[in-house]
Every structure is written in C-alpha cells, then in structure tokens.
JSON list of C-alpha atoms in Angstrom, two decimals:
[
{"chain": "A", "resi": 1, "resn": "MET", "atom": "CA", "xyz": [-8.71, 5.44, 21.94]},
{"chain": "A", "resi": 2, "resn": "PRO", "atom": "CA", "xyz": [-10.01, 6.47, 18.51]},
{"chain": "A", "resi": 3, "resn": "LEU", "atom": "CA", "xyz": [-7.41, 5.99, 15.40]},
{"chain": "A", "resi": 4, "resn": "PRO", "atom": "CA", "xyz": [-5.10, 8.90, 14.52]},
{"chain": "A", "resi": 5, "resn": "ILE", "atom": "CA", "xyz": [-6.01, 10.74, 11.36]},
{"chain": "A", "resi": 6, "resn": "MET", "atom": "CA", "xyz": [-3.25, 11.59, 9.17]},
{"chain": "A", "resi": 7, "resn": "GLY", "atom": "CA", "xyz": [-2.78, 13.96, 6.58]},
{"chain": "A", "resi": 8, "resn": "VAL", "atom": "CA", "xyz": [-4.11, 17.13, 5.41]},
{"chain": "A", "resi": 9, "resn": "SER", "atom": "CA", "xyz": [-6.97, 17.51, 3.13]},
{"chain": "A", "resi": 10, "resn": "GLY", "atom": "CA", "xyz": [-5.44, 20.51, 0.58]},
{"chain": "A", "resi": 11, "resn": "GLY", "atom": "CA", "xyz": [-7.05, 21.51, -2.57]},
{"chain": "A", "resi": 12, "resn": "VAL", "atom": "CA", "xyz": [-10.47, 23.70, -2.73]},
{"chain": "A", "resi": 13, "resn": "VAL", "atom": "CA", "xyz": [-13.22, 21.65, -0.55]},
{"chain": "A", "resi": 14, "resn": "GLY", "atom": "CA", "xyz": [-15.87, 23.05, -2.99]},
{"chain": "A", "resi": 15, "resn": "GLU", "atom": "CA", "xyz": [-14.65, 21.43, -6.30]},
{"chain": "A", "resi": 16, "resn": "MET", "atom": "CA", "xyz": [-16.10, 18.02, -5.16]},
{"chain": "A", "resi": 17, "resn": "GLY", "atom": "CA", "xyz": [-18.62, 16.22, -2.72]},
{"chain": "A", "resi": 18, "resn": "ASP", "atom": "CA", "xyz": [-17.73, 17.20, 0.77]},
{"chain": "A", "resi": 19, "resn": "TYR", "atom": "CA", "xyz": [-20.54, 15.58, 2.86]},
{"chain": "A", "resi": 20, "resn": "THR", "atom": "CA", "xyz": [-20.36, 17.97, 6.27]},
{"chain": "A", "resi": 21, "resn": "ASN", "atom": "CA", "xyz": [-23.65, 18.52, 6.53]},
{"chain": "A", "resi": 22, "resn": "MET", "atom": "CA", "xyz": [-24.70, 14.91, 6.25]},
{"chain": "A", "resi": 23, "resn": "SER", "atom": "CA", "xyz": [-21.77, 13.37, 8.71]},
{"chain": "A", "resi": 24, "resn": "ALA", "atom": "CA", "xyz": [-24.15, 13.44, 11.73]},
{"chain": "A", "resi": 25, "resn": "TYR", "atom": "CA", "xyz": [-26.64, 11.67, 9.76]},
{"chain": "A", "resi": 26, "resn": "TYR", "atom": "CA", "xyz": [-24.82, 9.82, 7.15]},
{"chain": "A", "resi": 27, "resn": "ASP", "atom": "CA", "xyz": [-25.00, 6.58, 9.47]},
{"chain": "A", "resi": 28, "resn": "LEU", "atom": "CA", "xyz": [-28.58, 6.39, 10.17]},
{"chain": "A", "resi": 29, "resn": "ILE", "atom": "CA", "xyz": [-29.17, 7.00, 6.49]},
{"chain": "A", "resi": 30, "resn": "MET", "atom": "CA", "xyz": [-27.00, 4.38, 5.08]},
{"chain": "A", "resi": 31, "resn": "THR", "atom": "CA", "xyz": [-27.76, 1.60, 7.42]},
{"chain": "A", "resi": 32, "resn": "SER", "atom": "CA", "xyz": [-31.36, 2.28, 7.18]},
{"chain": "A", "resi": 33, "resn": "GLY", "atom": "CA", "xyz": [-31.38, -0.09, 3.84]},
{"chain": "A", "resi": 34, "resn": "TYR", "atom": "CA", "xyz": [-29.16, 2.05, 1.66]},
{"chain": "A", "resi": 35, "resn": "TYR", "atom": "CA", "xyz": [-26.40, -0.08, 1.41]},
{"chain": "A", "resi": 36, "resn": "ASP", "atom": "CA", "xyz": [-25.73, -3.64, 2.24]},
{"chain": "A", "resi": 37, "resn": "TYR", "atom": "CA", "xyz": [-22.14, -3.78, 3.88]},
{"chain": "A", "resi": 38, "resn": "GLN", "atom": "CA", "xyz": [-21.72, -7.19, 4.08]},
{"chain": "A", "resi": 39, "resn": "LYS", "atom": "CA", "xyz": [-22.55, -8.19, 0.17]},
{"chain": "A", "resi": 40, "resn": "ILE", "atom": "CA", "xyz": [-20.15, -5.18, -0.61]},
{"chain": "A", "resi": 41, "resn": "VAL", "atom": "CA", "xyz": [-17.28, -6.80, 1.72]},
{"chain": "A", "resi": 42, "resn": "GLU", "atom": "CA", "xyz": [-18.01, -10.05, 0.23]},
{"chain": "A", "resi": 43, "resn": "ASN", "atom": "CA", "xyz": [-17.51, -8.65, -3.33]},
{"chain": "A", "resi": 44, "resn": "ILE", "atom": "CA", "xyz": [-14.31, -6.98, -2.18]},
{"chain": "A", "resi": 45, "resn": "THR", "atom": "CA", "xyz": [-12.98, -10.08, -0.61]},
{"chain": "A", "resi": 46, "resn": "ARG", "atom": "CA", "xyz": [-14.15, -12.51, -3.30]},
{"chain": "A", "resi": 47, "resn": "ASN", "atom": "CA", "xyz": [-11.72, -13.62, -6.02]},
{"chain": "A", "resi": 48, "resn": "ASN", "atom": "CA", "xyz": [-9.66, -10.69, -4.91]},
{"chain": "A", "resi": 49, "resn": "SER", "atom": "CA", "xyz": [-6.20, -11.57, -3.40]},
{"chain": "A", "resi": 50, "resn": "PHE", "atom": "CA", "xyz": [-4.34, -8.53, -1.33]},
{"chain": "A", "resi": 51, "resn": "GLY", "atom": "CA", "xyz": [-2.06, -7.59, 1.53]},
{"chain": "A", "resi": 52, "resn": "SER", "atom": "CA", "xyz": [-2.72, -3.97, 1.52]},
{"chain": "A", "resi": 53, "resn": "VAL", "atom": "CA", "xyz": [-5.94, -2.30, 0.42]},
{"chain": "A", "resi": 54, "resn": "LEU", "atom": "CA", "xyz": [-6.95, 1.32, -0.08]},
{"chain": "A", "resi": 55, "resn": "GLU", "atom": "CA", "xyz": [-10.58, 2.60, 0.25]},
{"chain": "A", "resi": 56, "resn": "ILE", "atom": "CA", "xyz": [-11.21, 6.18, -1.82]},
{"chain": "A", "resi": 57, "resn": "GLY", "atom": "CA", "xyz": [-13.74, 7.86, 0.06]},
{"chain": "A", "resi": 58, "resn": "CYS", "atom": "CA", "xyz": [-14.23, 6.03, 3.28]},
{"chain": "A", "resi": 59, "resn": "GLY", "atom": "CA", "xyz": [-16.67, 8.34, 5.13]},
{"chain": "A", "resi": 60, "resn": "THR", "atom": "CA", "xyz": [-17.64, 7.20, 8.37]},
{"chain": "A", "resi": 61, "resn": "GLY", "atom": "CA", "xyz": [-15.66, 3.90, 8.11]},
{"chain": "A", "resi": 62, "resn": "LEU", "atom": "CA", "xyz": [-18.63, 1.56, 7.70]},
{"chain": "A", "resi": 63, "resn": "ILE", "atom": "CA", "xyz": [-17.14, -0.38, 5.12]},
{"chain": "A", "resi": 64, "resn": "LEU", "atom": "CA", "xyz": [-13.75, -0.47, 6.65]},
{"chain": "A", "resi": 65, "resn": "GLU", "atom": "CA", "xyz": [-15.30, -2.01, 9.79]},
{"chain": "A", "resi": 66, "resn": "GLU", "atom": "CA", "xyz": [-16.47, -4.97, 7.88]},
{"chain": "A", "resi": 67, "resn": "LEU", "atom": "CA", "xyz": [-13.46, -5.51, 6.34]},
{"chain": "A", "resi": 68, "resn": "GLY", "atom": "CA", "xyz": [-11.18, -4.97, 9.19]},
{"chain": "A", "resi": 69, "resn": "GLN", "atom": "CA", "xyz": [-13.53, -7.81, 10.80]},
{"chain": "A", "resi": 70, "resn": "ARG", "atom": "CA", "xyz": [-12.86, -10.31, 7.87]},
{"chain": "A", "resi": 71, "resn": "GLN", "atom": "CA", "xyz": [-9.28, -8.92, 6.71]},
{"chain": "A", "resi": 72, "resn": "PRO", "atom": "CA", "xyz": [-7.52, -8.95, 10.36]},
{"chain": "A", "resi": 73, "resn": "GLY", "atom": "CA", "xyz": [-4.05, -9.61, 8.78]},
{"chain": "A", "resi": 74, "resn": "ALA", "atom": "CA", "xyz": [-4.38, -6.96, 5.64]},
{"chain": "A", "resi": 75, "resn": "ASP", "atom": "CA", "xyz": [-2.77, -3.50, 5.79]},
{"chain": "A", "resi": 76, "resn": "ILE", "atom": "CA", "xyz": [-5.92, -1.30, 5.31]},
{"chain": "A", "resi": 77, "resn": "MET", "atom": "CA", "xyz": [-6.09, 2.41, 4.43]},
{"chain": "A", "resi": 78, "resn": "GLY", "atom": "CA", "xyz": [-9.36, 4.65, 4.24]},
{"chain": "A", "resi": 79, "resn": "VAL", "atom": "CA", "xyz": [-9.02, 8.35, 2.96]},
{"chain": "A", "resi": 80, "resn": "ASP", "atom": "CA", "xyz": [-11.73, 10.69, 2.81]},
{"chain": "A", "resi": 81, "resn": "LEU", "atom": "CA", "xyz": [-12.15, 14.74, 2.30]},
{"chain": "A", "resi": 82, "resn": "THR", "atom": "CA", "xyz": [-14.82, 15.30, 5.01]},
{"chain": "A", "resi": 83, "resn": "GLU", "atom": "CA", "xyz": [-12.90, 15.76, 8.68]},
{"chain": "A", "resi": 84, "resn": "ALA", "atom": "CA", "xyz": [-16.05, 15.32, 10.26]},
{"chain": "A", "resi": 85, "resn": "MET", "atom": "CA", "xyz": [-17.06, 11.86, 8.72]},
{"chain": "A", "resi": 86, "resn": "LEU", "atom": "CA", "xyz": [-13.26, 10.70, 9.67]},
{"chain": "A", "resi": 87, "resn": "SER", "atom": "CA", "xyz": [-13.84, 11.66, 13.13]},
{"chain": "A", "resi": 88, "resn": "ILE", "atom": "CA", "xyz": [-16.76, 9.40, 13.15]},
{"chain": "A", "resi": 89, "resn": "ALA", "atom": "CA", "xyz": [-14.68, 6.46, 11.46]},
{"chain": "A", "resi": 90, "resn": "SER", "atom": "CA", "xyz": [-11.74, 7.08, 13.74]},
{"chain": "A", "resi": 91, "resn": "GLU", "atom": "CA", "xyz": [-13.95, 6.04, 17.00]},
{"chain": "A", "resi": 92, "resn": "ARG", "atom": "CA", "xyz": [-15.48, 3.18, 15.02]},
{"chain": "A", "resi": 93, "resn": "LEU", "atom": "CA", "xyz": [-12.28, 1.60, 13.93]},
{"chain": "A", "resi": 94, "resn": "GLN", "atom": "CA", "xyz": [-10.06, 2.16, 17.10]},
{"chain": "A", "resi": 95, "resn": "GLN", "atom": "CA", "xyz": [-10.27, -2.05, 17.52]},
{"chain": "A", "resi": 96, "resn": "PHE", "atom": "CA", "xyz": [-8.70, -2.53, 14.44]},
{"chain": "A", "resi": 97, "resn": "PRO", "atom": "CA", "xyz": [-4.67, -1.91, 14.62]},
{"chain": "A", "resi": 98, "resn": "ASN", "atom": "CA", "xyz": [-4.56, -2.88, 10.90]},
{"chain": "A", "resi": 99, "resn": "ILE", "atom": "CA", "xyz": [-6.76, -0.02, 9.88]},
{"chain": "A", "resi": 100, "resn": "SER", "atom": "CA", "xyz": [-5.33, 3.64, 9.12]},
{"chain": "A", "resi": 101, "resn": "LEU", "atom": "CA", "xyz": [-7.16, 6.71, 8.52]},
{"chain": "A", "resi": 102, "resn": "SER", "atom": "CA", "xyz": [-6.12, 10.01, 6.18]},
{"chain": "A", "resi": 103, "resn": "LEU", "atom": "CA", "xyz": [-7.99, 13.12, 5.66]},
{"chain": "A", "resi": 104, "resn": "GLN", "atom": "CA", "xyz": [-6.99, 13.80, 1.88]},
{"chain": "A", "resi": 105, "resn": "ASN", "atom": "CA", "xyz": [-8.17, 15.35, -1.12]},
{"chain": "A", "resi": 106, "resn": "VAL", "atom": "CA", "xyz": [-7.91, 12.53, -3.85]},
{"chain": "A", "resi": 107, "resn": "THR", "atom": "CA", "xyz": [-7.03, 15.10, -6.61]},
{"chain": "A", "resi": 108, "resn": "ASN", "atom": "CA", "xyz": [-3.57, 15.71, -5.09]},
{"chain": "A", "resi": 109, "resn": "PHE", "atom": "CA", "xyz": [-3.01, 12.91, -2.08]},
{"chain": "A", "resi": 110, "resn": "ASP", "atom": "CA", "xyz": [0.22, 11.12, -1.42]},
{"chain": "A", "resi": 111, "resn": "LEU", "atom": "CA", "xyz": [0.41, 8.51, 1.09]},
{"chain": "A", "resi": 112, "resn": "LYS", "atom": "CA", "xyz": [3.76, 7.19, 0.08]},
{"chain": "A", "resi": 113, "resn": "LYS", "atom": "CA", "xyz": [3.01, 3.71, -0.70]},
{"chain": "A", "resi": 114, "resn": "ARG", "atom": "CA", "xyz": [1.19, 1.67, -2.99]},
{"chain": "A", "resi": 115, "resn": "TYR", "atom": "CA", "xyz": [-1.44, -0.86, -2.46]},
{"chain": "A", "resi": 116, "resn": "ASP", "atom": "CA", "xyz": [-2.79, -4.38, -3.99]},
{"chain": "A", "resi": 117, "resn": "LEU", "atom": "CA", "xyz": [-6.57, -3.33, -4.37]},
{"chain": "A", "resi": 118, "resn": "ALA", "atom": "CA", "xyz": [-7.86, 0.38, -4.35]},
{"chain": "A", "resi": 119, "resn": "PHE", "atom": "CA", "xyz": [-11.85, 0.43, -4.67]},
{"chain": "A", "resi": 120, "resn": "SER", "atom": "CA", "xyz": [-14.57, 3.15, -4.02]},
{"chain": "A", "resi": 121, "resn": "TYR", "atom": "CA", "xyz": [-17.92, 2.47, -3.39]},
{"chain": "A", "resi": 122, "resn": "GLY", "atom": "CA", "xyz": [-19.75, 5.68, -3.84]},
{"chain": "A", "resi": 123, "resn": "GLY", "atom": "CA", "xyz": [-16.80, 7.38, -2.36]},
{"chain": "A", "resi": 124, "resn": "VAL", "atom": "CA", "xyz": [-15.73, 9.28, -5.25]},
{"chain": "A", "resi": 125, "resn": "TRP", "atom": "CA", "xyz": [-16.44, 7.29, -8.46]},
{"chain": "A", "resi": 126, "resn": "TYR", "atom": "CA", "xyz": [-18.89, 4.78, -9.26]},
{"chain": "A", "resi": 127, "resn": "PHE", "atom": "CA", "xyz": [-21.17, 3.24, -11.97]},
{"chain": "A", "resi": 128, "resn": "VAL", "atom": "CA", "xyz": [-24.63, 3.33, -12.61]},
{"chain": "A", "resi": 129, "resn": "VAL", "atom": "CA", "xyz": [-26.35, 0.08, -14.17]},
{"chain": "A", "resi": 130, "resn": "ASP", "atom": "CA", "xyz": [-29.91, 0.32, -15.01]},
{"chain": "A", "resi": 131, "resn": "GLY", "atom": "CA", "xyz": [-31.20, -2.54, -16.90]},
{"chain": "A", "resi": 132, "resn": "ASP", "atom": "CA", "xyz": [-29.49, -3.51, -19.90]},
{"chain": "A", "resi": 133, "resn": "ASN", "atom": "CA", "xyz": [-28.34, -0.25, -20.71]},
{"chain": "A", "resi": 134, "resn": "GLU", "atom": "CA", "xyz": [-24.61, 0.45, -20.93]},
{"chain": "A", "resi": 135, "resn": "PRO", "atom": "CA", "xyz": [-23.26, 1.08, -17.74]},
{"chain": "A", "resi": 136, "resn": "PHE", "atom": "CA", "xyz": [-22.02, 4.83, -16.86]},
{"chain": "A", "resi": 137, "resn": "MET", "atom": "CA", "xyz": [-19.49, 6.27, -14.26]},
{"chain": "A", "resi": 138, "resn": "VAL", "atom": "CA", "xyz": [-20.58, 9.03, -11.67]},
{"chain": "A", "resi": 139, "resn": "SER", "atom": "CA", "xyz": [-17.72, 11.15, -10.11]},
{"chain": "A", "resi": 140, "resn": "HIS", "atom": "CA", "xyz": [-18.13, 13.46, -7.13]},
{"chain": "A", "resi": 141, "resn": "LEU", "atom": "CA", "xyz": [-15.24, 15.53, -9.01]},
{"chain": "A", "resi": 142, "resn": "TYR", "atom": "CA", "xyz": [-17.32, 17.54, -11.35]},
{"chain": "A", "resi": 143, "resn": "GLN", "atom": "CA", "xyz": [-14.60, 19.54, -13.22]},
{"chain": "A", "resi": 144, "resn": "GLU", "atom": "CA", "xyz": [-12.76, 17.52, -15.73]},
{"chain": "A", "resi": 145, "resn": "GLU", "atom": "CA", "xyz": [-9.34, 18.20, -15.00]},
{"chain": "A", "resi": 146, "resn": "SER", "atom": "CA", "xyz": [-9.97, 17.10, -11.13]},
{"chain": "A", "resi": 147, "resn": "ASN", "atom": "CA", "xyz": [-10.95, 13.81, -12.71]},
{"chain": "A", "resi": 148, "resn": "HIS", "atom": "CA", "xyz": [-7.70, 13.49, -14.40]},
{"chain": "A", "resi": 149, "resn": "GLN", "atom": "CA", "xyz": [-5.88, 14.58, -11.22]},
{"chain": "A", "resi": 150, "resn": "GLY", "atom": "CA", "xyz": [-7.57, 12.10, -8.83]},
{"chain": "A", "resi": 151, "resn": "LEU", "atom": "CA", "xyz": [-6.94, 9.18, -11.29]},
{"chain": "A", "resi": 152, "resn": "ALA", "atom": "CA", "xyz": [-3.26, 9.79, -11.46]},
{"chain": "A", "resi": 153, "resn": "ARG", "atom": "CA", "xyz": [-3.14, 10.14, -7.98]},
{"chain": "A", "resi": 154, "resn": "VAL", "atom": "CA", "xyz": [-5.00, 6.69, -7.75]},
{"chain": "A", "resi": 155, "resn": "ALA", "atom": "CA", "xyz": [-2.68, 5.11, -9.92]},
{"chain": "A", "resi": 156, "resn": "SER", "atom": "CA", "xyz": [0.56, 6.11, -8.30]},
{"chain": "A", "resi": 157, "resn": "HIS", "atom": "CA", "xyz": [-0.83, 4.28, -4.98]},
{"chain": "A", "resi": 158, "resn": "VAL", "atom": "CA", "xyz": [-1.60, 1.10, -6.90]},
{"chain": "A", "resi": 159, "resn": "ASN", "atom": "CA", "xyz": [0.74, -1.80, -7.80]},
{"chain": "A", "resi": 160, "resn": "THR", "atom": "CA", "xyz": [1.36, -2.89, -11.33]},
{"chain": "A", "resi": 161, "resn": "GLY", "atom": "CA", "xyz": [-1.19, -6.10, -11.53]},
{"chain": "A", "resi": 162, "resn": "GLY", "atom": "CA", "xyz": [-3.35, -4.41, -8.51]},
{"chain": "A", "resi": 163, "resn": "ARG", "atom": "CA", "xyz": [-6.72, -3.95, -8.94]},
{"chain": "A", "resi": 164, "resn": "LEU", "atom": "CA", "xyz": [-8.90, -1.12, -8.69]},
{"chain": "A", "resi": 165, "resn": "LEU", "atom": "CA", "xyz": [-12.69, -1.55, -7.82]},
{"chain": "A", "resi": 166, "resn": "LEU", "atom": "CA", "xyz": [-15.73, 0.86, -8.64]},
{"chain": "A", "resi": 167, "resn": "GLY", "atom": "CA", "xyz": [-19.15, 0.31, -7.26]},
{"chain": "A", "resi": 168, "resn": "ILE", "atom": "CA", "xyz": [-22.41, -0.57, -8.94]},
{"chain": "A", "resi": 169, "resn": "GLN", "atom": "CA", "xyz": [-25.55, 1.56, -8.07]},
{"chain": "A", "resi": 170, "resn": "GLY", "atom": "CA", "xyz": [-28.87, 1.35, -9.47]},
{"chain": "A", "resi": 171, "resn": "PRO", "atom": "CA", "xyz": [-30.72, 4.30, -11.42]},
{"chain": "A", "resi": 172, "resn": "HIS", "atom": "CA", "xyz": [-30.99, 7.74, -9.33]},
{"chain": "A", "resi": 173, "resn": "ARG", "atom": "CA", "xyz": [-34.29, 8.78, -9.16]},
{"chain": "A", "resi": 174, "resn": "ASP", "atom": "CA", "xyz": [-36.28, 11.36, -6.92]},
{"chain": "A", "resi": 175, "resn": "TYR", "atom": "CA", "xyz": [-37.79, 9.20, -3.73]},
{"chain": "A", "resi": 176, "resn": "GLU", "atom": "CA", "xyz": [-38.64, 9.28, 0.01]},
{"chain": "A", "resi": 177, "resn": "LYS", "atom": "CA", "xyz": [-38.38, 6.71, 2.56]},
{"chain": "A", "resi": 178, "resn": "PRO", "atom": "CA", "xyz": [-38.61, 6.96, 6.26]},
{"chain": "A", "resi": 179, "resn": "VAL", "atom": "CA", "xyz": [-35.02, 5.51, 8.22]},
{"chain": "A", "resi": 180, "resn": "SER", "atom": "CA", "xyz": [-34.68, 3.71, 11.51]},
{"chain": "A", "resi": 181, "resn": "ASN", "atom": "CA", "xyz": [-35.46, 6.55, 13.76]},
{"chain": "A", "resi": 182, "resn": "GLY", "atom": "CA", "xyz": [-38.78, 7.56, 12.12]},
{"chain": "A", "resi": 183, "resn": "MET", "atom": "CA", "xyz": [-36.87, 10.43, 10.27]},
{"chain": "A", "resi": 184, "resn": "LEU", "atom": "CA", "xyz": [-38.00, 10.83, 6.52]},
{"chain": "A", "resi": 185, "resn": "TYR", "atom": "CA", "xyz": [-34.83, 10.71, 3.95]},
{"chain": "A", "resi": 186, "resn": "SER", "atom": "CA", "xyz": [-35.62, 11.87, 0.54]},
{"chain": "A", "resi": 187, "resn": "GLN", "atom": "CA", "xyz": [-33.25, 13.13, -2.45]},
{"chain": "A", "resi": 188, "resn": "LYS", "atom": "CA", "xyz": [-34.21, 15.04, -5.71]},
{"chain": "A", "resi": 189, "resn": "ILE", "atom": "CA", "xyz": [-31.93, 14.86, -8.76]},
{"chain": "A", "resi": 190, "resn": "GLU", "atom": "CA", "xyz": [-31.49, 17.54, -11.29]},
{"chain": "A", "resi": 191, "resn": "PRO", "atom": "CA", "xyz": [-29.84, 16.97, -14.80]},
{"chain": "A", "resi": 192, "resn": "THR", "atom": "CA", "xyz": [-26.79, 19.29, -15.72]},
{"chain": "A", "resi": 193, "resn": "GLU", "atom": "CA", "xyz": [-24.72, 19.70, -18.67]},
{"chain": "A", "resi": 194, "resn": "HIS", "atom": "CA", "xyz": [-22.10, 17.12, -17.68]},
{"chain": "A", "resi": 195, "resn": "GLY", "atom": "CA", "xyz": [-24.14, 15.03, -14.96]},
{"chain": "A", "resi": 196, "resn": "PHE", "atom": "CA", "xyz": [-26.77, 15.83, -12.28]},
{"chain": "A", "resi": 197, "resn": "ILE", "atom": "CA", "xyz": [-27.08, 17.51, -8.94]},
{"chain": "A", "resi": 198, "resn": "LYS", "atom": "CA", "xyz": [-28.20, 15.57, -6.06]},
{"chain": "A", "resi": 199, "resn": "HIS", "atom": "CA", "xyz": [-29.98, 16.92, -3.05]},
{"chain": "A", "resi": 200, "resn": "TYR", "atom": "CA", "xyz": [-30.41, 14.98, -0.02]},
{"chain": "A", "resi": 201, "resn": "TYR", "atom": "CA", "xyz": [-32.85, 15.72, 2.79]},
{"chain": "A", "resi": 202, "resn": "LEU", "atom": "CA", "xyz": [-33.80, 14.34, 5.93]},
{"chain": "A", "resi": 203, "resn": "ALA", "atom": "CA", "xyz": [-36.93, 15.63, 7.95]},
{"chain": "A", "resi": 204, "resn": "GLU", "atom": "CA", "xyz": [-38.39, 15.21, 11.16]},
{"chain": "A", "resi": 205, "resn": "ARG", "atom": "CA", "xyz": [-42.07, 15.81, 11.30]},
{"chain": "A", "resi": 206, "resn": "GLU", "atom": "CA", "xyz": [-42.16, 18.87, 9.13]},
{"chain": "A", "resi": 207, "resn": "GLU", "atom": "CA", "xyz": [-38.80, 20.22, 10.26]},
{"chain": "A", "resi": 208, "resn": "VAL", "atom": "CA", "xyz": [-35.84, 19.82, 7.67]},
{"chain": "A", "resi": 209, "resn": "VAL", "atom": "CA", "xyz": [-32.64, 18.95, 9.53]},
{"chain": "A", "resi": 210, "resn": "MET", "atom": "CA", "xyz": [-30.28, 17.91, 7.20]},
{"chain": "A", "resi": 211, "resn": "ALA", "atom": "CA", "xyz": [-29.89, 19.16, 3.81]},
{"chain": "A", "resi": 212, "resn": "GLN", "atom": "CA", "xyz": [-26.87, 18.68, 1.17]},
{"chain": "A", "resi": 213, "resn": "THR", "atom": "CA", "xyz": [-26.39, 19.11, -2.20]},
{"chain": "A", "resi": 214, "resn": "ILE", "atom": "CA", "xyz": [-23.77, 17.32, -4.29]},
{"chain": "A", "resi": 215, "resn": "ASN", "atom": "CA", "xyz": [-22.98, 17.93, -8.20]},
{"chain": "A", "resi": 216, "resn": "TYR", "atom": "CA", "xyz": [-21.76, 14.91, -9.92]},
{"chain": "A", "resi": 217, "resn": "ARG", "atom": "CA", "xyz": [-20.03, 14.45, -13.54]},
{"chain": "A", "resi": 218, "resn": "THR", "atom": "CA", "xyz": [-20.81, 11.54, -15.82]},
{"chain": "A", "resi": 219, "resn": "TYR", "atom": "CA", "xyz": [-18.93, 9.46, -18.06]},
{"chain": "A", "resi": 220, "resn": "ARG", "atom": "CA", "xyz": [-20.39, 7.38, -20.81]},
{"chain": "A", "resi": 221, "resn": "TRP", "atom": "CA", "xyz": [-19.06, 3.58, -20.85]},
{"chain": "A", "resi": 222, "resn": "SER", "atom": "CA", "xyz": [-16.49, 4.21, -23.73]},
{"chain": "A", "resi": 223, "resn": "GLU", "atom": "CA", "xyz": [-15.60, 7.68, -22.22]},
{"chain": "A", "resi": 224, "resn": "THR", "atom": "CA", "xyz": [-14.69, 5.76, -18.95]},
{"chain": "A", "resi": 225, "resn": "LEU", "atom": "CA", "xyz": [-12.34, 3.12, -20.47]},
{"chain": "A", "resi": 226, "resn": "ALA", "atom": "CA", "xyz": [-10.67, 5.79, -22.15]},
{"chain": "A", "resi": 227, "resn": "LEU", "atom": "CA", "xyz": [-10.26, 7.87, -19.19]},
{"chain": "A", "resi": 228, "resn": "LEU", "atom": "CA", "xyz": [-9.16, 5.14, -17.03]},
{"chain": "A", "resi": 229, "resn": "ALA", "atom": "CA", "xyz": [-6.59, 3.48, -19.76]},
{"chain": "A", "resi": 230, "resn": "GLN", "atom": "CA", "xyz": [-4.96, 6.98, -19.37]},
{"chain": "A", "resi": 231, "resn": "TYR", "atom": "CA", "xyz": [-3.86, 6.15, -15.81]},
{"chain": "A", "resi": 232, "resn": "GLY", "atom": "CA", "xyz": [-3.13, 2.37, -16.89]},
{"chain": "A", "resi": 233, "resn": "PHE", "atom": "CA", "xyz": [-6.44, 0.76, -15.70]},
{"chain": "A", "resi": 234, "resn": "GLU", "atom": "CA", "xyz": [-8.21, -1.31, -17.77]},
{"chain": "A", "resi": 235, "resn": "HIS", "atom": "CA", "xyz": [-11.31, -3.15, -17.63]},
{"chain": "A", "resi": 236, "resn": "ASP", "atom": "CA", "xyz": [-10.73, -6.68, -16.27]},
{"chain": "A", "resi": 237, "resn": "ALA", "atom": "CA", "xyz": [-13.24, -8.41, -18.66]},
{"chain": "A", "resi": 238, "resn": "ASP", "atom": "CA", "xyz": [-12.42, -11.83, -17.58]},
{"chain": "A", "resi": 239, "resn": "ALA", "atom": "CA", "xyz": [-12.94, -11.17, -14.08]},
{"chain": "A", "resi": 240, "resn": "GLU", "atom": "CA", "xyz": [-15.93, -12.86, -12.40]},
{"chain": "A", "resi": 241, "resn": "LYS", "atom": "CA", "xyz": [-18.91, -10.86, -12.90]},
{"chain": "A", "resi": 242, "resn": "CYS", "atom": "CA", "xyz": [-19.67, -9.19, -9.60]},
{"chain": "A", "resi": 243, "resn": "SER", "atom": "CA", "xyz": [-22.93, -7.96, -8.18]},
{"chain": "A", "resi": 244, "resn": "HIS", "atom": "CA", "xyz": [-21.36, -4.57, -6.39]},
{"chain": "A", "resi": 245, "resn": "PHE", "atom": "CA", "xyz": [-18.49, -3.83, -8.38]},
{"chain": "A", "resi": 246, "resn": "ILE", "atom": "CA", "xyz": [-16.87, -3.48, -11.70]},
{"chain": "A", "resi": 247, "resn": "ALA", "atom": "CA", "xyz": [-12.78, -4.19, -11.85]},
{"chain": "A", "resi": 248, "resn": "PHE", "atom": "CA", "xyz": [-10.04, -2.58, -13.40]},
{"chain": "A", "resi": 249, "resn": "LYS", "atom": "CA", "xyz": [-6.60, -3.94, -13.73]},
{"chain": "A", "resi": 250, "resn": "LYS", "atom": "CA", "xyz": [-3.43, -2.02, -13.40]},
{"chain": "A", "resi": 251, "resn": "SER", "atom": "CA", "xyz": [-1.35, -2.90, -16.47]},
{"chain": "A", "resi": 252, "resn": "VAL", "atom": "CA", "xyz": [1.36, -0.02, -16.62]},
{"chain": "A", "resi": 253, "resn": "SER", "atom": "CA", "xyz": [2.98, 2.27, -14.18]},
{"chain": "A", "resi": 254, "resn": "ALA", "atom": "CA", "xyz": [1.18, 5.55, -13.73]},
{"chain": "A", "resi": 255, "resn": "GLN", "atom": "CA", "xyz": [1.88, 8.47, -16.19]}
]
C-alpha cells in the first residue's frame, strides 16, 4: 500500500514554488540526466552520522528512495508543499517502513520532533556555484518574510549540533534538451529585482504538454550567512568539501 501522507499544507500556495503542473512529468525530466541521485545520496551519507533525517521539499521521493536503500535503520521524513508530488512519492516509497511523508508548507510546518540532519537539494533552498565566483543561495520563497519564517521552522526541527545541507547546482541558463521518451524539455530564465523567474516547458513535437513558472529569490553569500546565522546555522568551514552540498551546523537553539 502507498505510504500515508500526514499533515496539511497551510499558508498560501502561490507564495512559493508549487509544482502541480509539472508533477506528472517530474520523474521523466529529473531521471533524464537532470540530477544524479546516487551521487546526491553519497554526499549526504558521507561524513554525516545521523539516526534521523529530514528532506525539505522531497518532491516525488527520488532522493528518499535512494536514501532509504542505503540507510534502512534511519528515521527518514520528507515534507513537500505539492500534494500531487507526494502522491507519487507515497507509491514509490511504500516498501520503506522507516520513511514518512507529510504535506507541509515550510513557512509554518510542525512535525513535533527534531532531526539530526536536514537537507534540501533544490527543494526549497540551494546554492548556485559558477566557477570561482562566490556561491549565492536560491530560494523558492520569493518574499523575504517567508524565508525568515521557513528557516525558523527548519531550525526548530534540527537538533543542536545537527546539520543543514543545502544543495549545489550549476549556473541557470536558457537551454533545451530531449528527455528519455523523445519529448523536448526546455527552460527560460528571466532576471527580476530580487532573483529570477524560471519557465519550464515540455513539448511533444510542436505541442507544449507541460508549462510551469516559478519565481525565485536569491541571496549573496554574505547575505546567506547572515540570514542563516539568525536561526543558529553557521557555515561548517571545517567540513570536507562536497560536490553536491554546502554544510551548516546548528550551534544554538532556534529563536
């Protein structure tokens, strides 16, 4: 049977990246070379000791599936805003009794427990690294207040001494590429005052079968460090350099 999905999303869906339009095609796009899930999970488990882990923005459960196979003894939780995505994850993850799912808005979620490790790989927050340029953080939460609310809620779910891992991606550019079934995936970037808008498309021959638009906010590295520090997360400069994540350590209790 599919995993039960706990919780309610709450809040205003339009404030952040809801992927309902993309959900039916998400796995097709993501497994056509968009992400390398084995390497992502290798980077999560390497040099990170944890008995419990929270994925923020778990989508259809592709990372959780790989994580569940490698960490059968860990207490694993995935939260996401998009019900259609979680329905797919529920089917995918039914063989893993140690994985739970919850429909939640990150700005007000409450799981009533804390975790040793929390991570987001493109789910809500992530970094863009472009060569020797300073990294900058990208957020699915376009409003400044929403980022504060979300990070405060994340901090309240991470044990003191625990870690927050935020994914690393390459620079965002306009491009198009065929996916595994022959359809054409494309994306277009438009700069905005505080970040950028990203348009996602999937076309079959000349017909667009999926279109999704997400509004992202960006933070310079110095702004990111100051923002995360407000909620007890300090950059772990001593952590082994990792190709897929930048690590932060929870040093104090959340505000």
